[in-house]
Structure formats: structure tokens, C-alpha cells
Short mmCIF file of N, CA and C and ligand atoms in Angstrom, two decimals:
data_model
loop_
_atom_site.label_atom_id
_atom_site.label_comp_id
_atom_site.label_asym_id
_atom_site.label_seq_id
_atom_site.Cartn_x
_atom_site.Cartn_y
_atom_site.Cartn_z
N MET A 1 55.28 70.49 7.00
CA MET A 1 56.64 70.65 7.65
C MET A 1 57.70 70.70 6.63
N THR A 2 58.46 71.78 6.83
CA THR A 2 59.58 71.94 6.01
C THR A 2 60.97 71.67 6.74
N ILE A 3 61.80 70.82 6.23
CA ILE A 3 63.05 70.60 6.90
C ILE A 3 64.08 71.51 6.05
N VAL A 4 64.65 72.54 6.72
CA VAL A 4 65.68 73.29 6.10
C VAL A 4 67.08 72.67 6.39
N ARG A 5 67.67 72.50 5.14
CA ARG A 5 68.95 71.80 5.33
C ARG A 5 70.05 72.71 4.77
N ASP A 6 71.20 72.52 5.40
CA ASP A 6 72.56 73.21 4.94
C ASP A 6 73.58 72.23 5.06
N GLY A 7 73.62 71.28 4.15
CA GLY A 7 74.42 70.15 4.42
C GLY A 7 73.92 69.12 5.27
N VAL A 8 73.53 69.49 6.59
CA VAL A 8 72.85 68.65 7.52
C VAL A 8 71.50 69.36 7.77
N ASP A 9 70.57 68.51 8.44
CA ASP A 9 69.25 69.09 8.83
C ASP A 9 69.49 70.16 9.76
N LYS A 10 69.00 71.36 9.46
CA LYS A 10 69.04 72.46 10.42
C LYS A 10 67.76 72.80 11.22
N TRP A 11 66.74 72.94 10.44
CA TRP A 11 65.49 73.36 11.15
C TRP A 11 64.29 72.56 10.66
N ALA A 12 63.32 72.39 11.51
CA ALA A 12 62.11 71.90 11.08
C ALA A 12 61.10 72.95 11.39
N CYS A 13 60.40 73.41 10.17
CA CYS A 13 59.40 74.44 10.25
C CYS A 13 58.01 74.08 10.08
N PHE A 14 57.10 74.45 10.80
CA PHE A 14 55.69 74.07 10.39
C PHE A 14 54.70 74.99 11.26
N HIS A 15 53.55 75.17 10.70
CA HIS A 15 52.56 75.93 11.40
C HIS A 15 52.04 75.26 12.75
N CYS A 16 51.93 76.06 13.70
CA CYS A 16 51.42 75.49 15.01
C CYS A 16 50.04 74.77 14.73
N PRO A 17 49.92 73.50 15.24
CA PRO A 17 48.67 72.85 14.93
C PRO A 17 47.50 73.34 15.82
N GLY A 18 47.83 74.18 16.87
CA GLY A 18 46.84 74.75 17.81
C GLY A 18 46.07 75.82 17.25
N GLY A 19 46.43 76.37 16.04
CA GLY A 19 45.61 77.40 15.37
C GLY A 19 45.97 78.80 15.69
N CYS A 20 47.05 78.98 16.40
CA CYS A 20 47.41 80.43 16.64
C CYS A 20 48.16 81.10 15.51
N GLY A 21 48.52 80.28 14.40
CA GLY A 21 49.00 80.81 13.19
C GLY A 21 50.52 81.02 13.34
N GLU A 22 51.16 80.64 14.41
CA GLU A 22 52.60 81.01 14.54
C GLU A 22 53.35 79.79 13.78
N THR A 23 54.49 80.19 13.26
CA THR A 23 55.41 79.16 12.56
C THR A 23 56.33 78.73 13.65
N ILE A 24 56.34 77.45 13.91
CA ILE A 24 57.31 76.84 14.90
C ILE A 24 58.43 76.43 14.11
N LYS A 25 59.62 76.71 14.72
CA LYS A 25 60.86 76.46 14.14
C LYS A 25 61.68 75.71 15.14
N LEU A 26 61.96 74.44 14.81
CA LEU A 26 62.63 73.63 15.85
C LEU A 26 64.04 73.34 15.35
N SER A 27 64.99 73.61 16.15
CA SER A 27 66.49 73.31 15.86
C SER A 27 66.77 71.95 15.88
N LEU A 28 67.39 71.46 14.69
CA LEU A 28 67.80 70.07 14.51
C LEU A 28 69.33 69.99 14.62
N SER A 29 70.04 71.21 14.71
CA SER A 29 71.39 71.30 14.76
C SER A 29 71.96 70.66 16.00
N LYS A 30 73.00 69.89 15.88
CA LYS A 30 73.64 69.18 17.03
C LYS A 30 74.29 70.06 18.00
N ASN A 31 74.62 71.32 17.61
CA ASN A 31 75.27 72.11 18.47
C ASN A 31 74.42 73.26 19.23
N ARG A 32 73.31 73.04 18.94
CA ARG A 32 72.23 73.85 19.68
C ARG A 32 71.42 73.26 20.75
N ARG A 33 71.10 73.98 21.69
CA ARG A 33 70.14 73.59 22.71
C ARG A 33 69.04 74.56 22.97
N PRO A 34 67.79 74.14 23.05
CA PRO A 34 67.42 72.73 22.96
C PRO A 34 67.47 72.26 21.46
N ARG A 35 67.53 71.05 21.21
CA ARG A 35 67.41 70.53 19.78
C ARG A 35 66.44 69.31 19.79
N TRP A 36 66.04 69.13 18.54
CA TRP A 36 65.08 68.01 18.40
C TRP A 36 65.63 67.08 17.27
N THR A 37 65.06 65.91 17.10
CA THR A 37 65.47 65.09 16.04
C THR A 37 64.13 64.90 15.22
N ALA A 38 64.38 64.83 13.90
CA ALA A 38 63.24 64.56 12.96
C ALA A 38 63.60 63.42 12.14
N MET A 39 62.75 62.53 12.18
CA MET A 39 62.95 61.36 11.27
C MET A 39 61.66 61.26 10.51
N SER A 40 61.69 60.64 9.28
CA SER A 40 60.49 60.37 8.51
C SER A 40 60.58 59.01 7.91
N ASP A 41 59.22 58.45 7.82
CA ASP A 41 59.22 57.18 7.31
C ASP A 41 59.12 57.26 5.76
N TRP A 42 58.83 56.14 5.18
CA TRP A 42 58.89 56.14 3.65
C TRP A 42 57.72 56.77 3.05
N LEU A 43 56.66 57.06 3.86
CA LEU A 43 55.55 57.97 3.40
C LEU A 43 55.91 59.35 3.71
N ARG A 44 57.08 59.73 4.01
CA ARG A 44 57.48 61.12 4.45
C ARG A 44 56.76 61.61 5.62
N ARG A 45 56.31 60.71 6.49
CA ARG A 45 55.57 61.23 7.72
C ARG A 45 56.59 61.47 8.85
N PRO A 46 56.80 62.68 9.27
CA PRO A 46 57.81 62.97 10.20
C PRO A 46 57.35 62.58 11.64
N THR A 47 58.50 62.11 12.39
CA THR A 47 58.32 61.98 13.88
C THR A 47 59.35 62.82 14.46
N ILE A 48 58.82 63.61 15.40
CA ILE A 48 59.74 64.66 16.06
C ILE A 48 59.85 64.12 17.60
N SER A 49 61.13 64.32 18.02
CA SER A 49 61.21 64.10 19.54
C SER A 49 62.26 65.10 20.04
N PRO A 50 62.22 65.53 21.26
CA PRO A 50 61.02 65.24 22.09
C PRO A 50 59.83 66.10 21.73
N SER A 51 58.88 66.20 22.62
CA SER A 51 57.59 67.02 22.39
C SER A 51 57.80 68.39 22.20
N VAL A 52 56.79 69.06 21.62
CA VAL A 52 56.93 70.46 21.30
C VAL A 52 55.97 71.18 22.21
N ARG A 53 56.49 72.18 22.94
CA ARG A 53 55.59 73.00 23.85
C ARG A 53 55.70 74.49 23.36
N GLN A 54 54.55 75.08 23.03
CA GLN A 54 54.51 76.37 22.68
C GLN A 54 54.49 77.24 24.04
N THR A 55 55.30 78.25 24.09
CA THR A 55 55.21 79.23 25.26
C THR A 55 54.42 80.41 25.08
N ASN A 56 53.72 80.63 23.88
CA ASN A 56 52.98 81.80 23.66
C ASN A 56 51.56 81.57 24.25
N GLU A 57 50.64 82.32 23.99
CA GLU A 57 49.26 82.42 24.62
C GLU A 57 48.53 80.99 24.19
N CYS A 58 49.06 80.39 23.19
CA CYS A 58 48.45 79.13 22.74
C CYS A 58 48.78 77.95 23.58
N ARG A 59 49.99 77.87 24.13
CA ARG A 59 50.48 76.91 25.10
C ARG A 59 50.14 75.48 24.72
N CYS A 60 50.15 75.29 23.46
CA CYS A 60 49.94 73.88 23.08
C CYS A 60 51.15 73.08 23.33
N HIS A 61 50.94 71.86 23.45
CA HIS A 61 51.93 70.88 23.92
C HIS A 61 51.62 69.53 23.21
N PHE A 62 52.47 69.07 22.38
CA PHE A 62 52.23 67.91 21.54
C PHE A 62 53.44 67.22 21.06
N TRP A 63 53.17 66.02 20.52
CA TRP A 63 54.12 65.24 19.90
C TRP A 63 53.75 65.16 18.50
N ILE A 64 54.71 64.92 17.60
CA ILE A 64 54.41 64.65 16.11
C ILE A 64 54.90 63.22 16.07
N ARG A 65 54.12 62.27 15.81
CA ARG A 65 54.60 60.86 15.50
C ARG A 65 53.87 60.48 14.25
N GLN A 66 54.73 60.05 13.40
CA GLN A 66 54.41 59.54 12.04
C GLN A 66 53.42 60.56 11.40
N GLY A 67 53.75 61.77 11.40
CA GLY A 67 52.85 62.83 10.78
C GLY A 67 51.64 63.13 11.47
N ARG A 68 51.32 62.49 12.49
CA ARG A 68 50.16 62.85 13.36
C ARG A 68 50.36 63.63 14.60
N ILE A 69 49.48 64.61 14.89
CA ILE A 69 49.63 65.38 16.08
C ILE A 69 49.10 64.60 17.27
N ASP A 70 49.84 64.43 18.19
CA ASP A 70 49.56 63.79 19.39
C ASP A 70 49.46 64.62 20.48
N TRP A 71 48.34 65.10 21.07
CA TRP A 71 48.26 66.16 22.03
C TRP A 71 48.64 65.58 23.37
N CYS A 72 49.26 66.36 24.25
CA CYS A 72 49.56 66.03 25.56
C CYS A 72 48.44 66.43 26.46
N ARG A 73 48.31 65.75 27.56
CA ARG A 73 47.13 66.02 28.54
C ARG A 73 47.12 67.44 28.93
N ASP A 74 48.15 68.06 29.07
CA ASP A 74 48.31 69.44 29.76
C ASP A 74 48.10 70.53 28.61
N SER A 75 47.83 70.07 27.39
CA SER A 75 47.74 71.08 26.33
C SER A 75 46.33 71.40 26.29
N PRO A 76 46.02 72.85 26.25
CA PRO A 76 44.59 73.43 26.29
C PRO A 76 43.84 73.09 24.92
N ARG A 77 44.58 72.92 23.90
CA ARG A 77 43.94 72.55 22.52
C ARG A 77 44.24 71.17 22.13
N ARG A 78 43.27 70.41 21.93
CA ARG A 78 43.56 69.09 21.48
C ARG A 78 42.62 68.67 20.43
N THR A 79 42.20 69.63 19.63
CA THR A 79 41.11 69.34 18.71
C THR A 79 41.67 69.10 17.31
N CYS A 80 42.79 69.59 16.99
CA CYS A 80 43.29 69.50 15.70
C CYS A 80 43.89 68.16 15.37
N HIS A 81 43.49 67.46 14.31
CA HIS A 81 44.11 66.17 13.98
C HIS A 81 44.84 66.22 12.53
N ALA A 82 45.31 67.41 12.34
CA ALA A 82 46.04 67.68 11.12
C ALA A 82 47.23 66.52 11.01
N THR A 83 47.42 66.26 9.78
CA THR A 83 48.69 65.48 9.54
C THR A 83 49.83 66.27 8.87
N VAL A 84 50.92 65.97 9.18
CA VAL A 84 52.09 66.77 8.54
C VAL A 84 52.80 65.82 7.51
N ARG A 85 53.20 66.46 6.46
CA ARG A 85 54.12 65.83 5.60
C ARG A 85 55.34 66.61 5.68
N ARG A 86 56.38 65.82 5.23
CA ARG A 86 57.72 66.49 5.21
C ARG A 86 58.17 66.86 3.80
N SER A 87 58.64 68.07 3.65
CA SER A 87 59.33 68.42 2.51
C SER A 87 60.61 68.98 2.79
N LEU A 88 61.58 69.04 1.78
CA LEU A 88 62.87 69.59 1.94
C LEU A 88 63.16 70.91 1.27
N LYS A 89 63.91 71.74 2.01
CA LYS A 89 64.36 73.03 1.49
C LYS A 89 65.77 73.10 1.58
N GLY A 90 66.54 73.70 0.75
CA GLY A 90 68.00 73.79 0.86
C GLY A 90 68.67 72.62 0.17
N SER A 91 70.03 72.56 0.45
CA SER A 91 70.72 71.44 -0.16
C SER A 91 71.15 70.31 0.77
ZN1 LIG B 1 49.64 77.54 18.62
#
């Protein structure tokens, strides 16, 4: 996961854990809707809220909690247990 900053956190970018290959871009900007919050612990494991739902053919729906993918019951793909680490881009 890459957190793109421009003074403040702007975007959280990461590859869809469902395997469709799409890059998910979540807005962290306070002035945009919808928006997400990204926090990370001392191991740089991100926690994202609220949950992420893909509207493409992949339709995956999951939470990221402490770097772990937590699949929702209505998600068609729940096999990936990838973990995500946070890195920063920008200033
Ligand atoms: Zn996907």
C-alpha cells in the first residue's frame, strides 16, 4: 500500500487482493466523498476504514485491519491472505 501525500494524506493505493489486478485508489482527503481513513501501527501495518468494495467484475469486499485482508461474507473471493505494508510517497 502506498500512501500518497501532499502535505496531508491524499490517497491510499494498493493492488486489489481479489486478484483482478486492478489498482484500488482510496481517497483520504477530508473534502471528498466517499473517503476513508488510513492508520498504521508501529509495524507500518495499515488499518483502513470503512470497508472497501470493488464494483468491477471482481466484486470483492473486504476490510484491511493491521495489514491483514479481512473478507466480508458477501465477497465472492475470500482466499487471499496477503498482508499489506504501508509506504509513503510524496512530501
Ligand atoms: Zn479485484
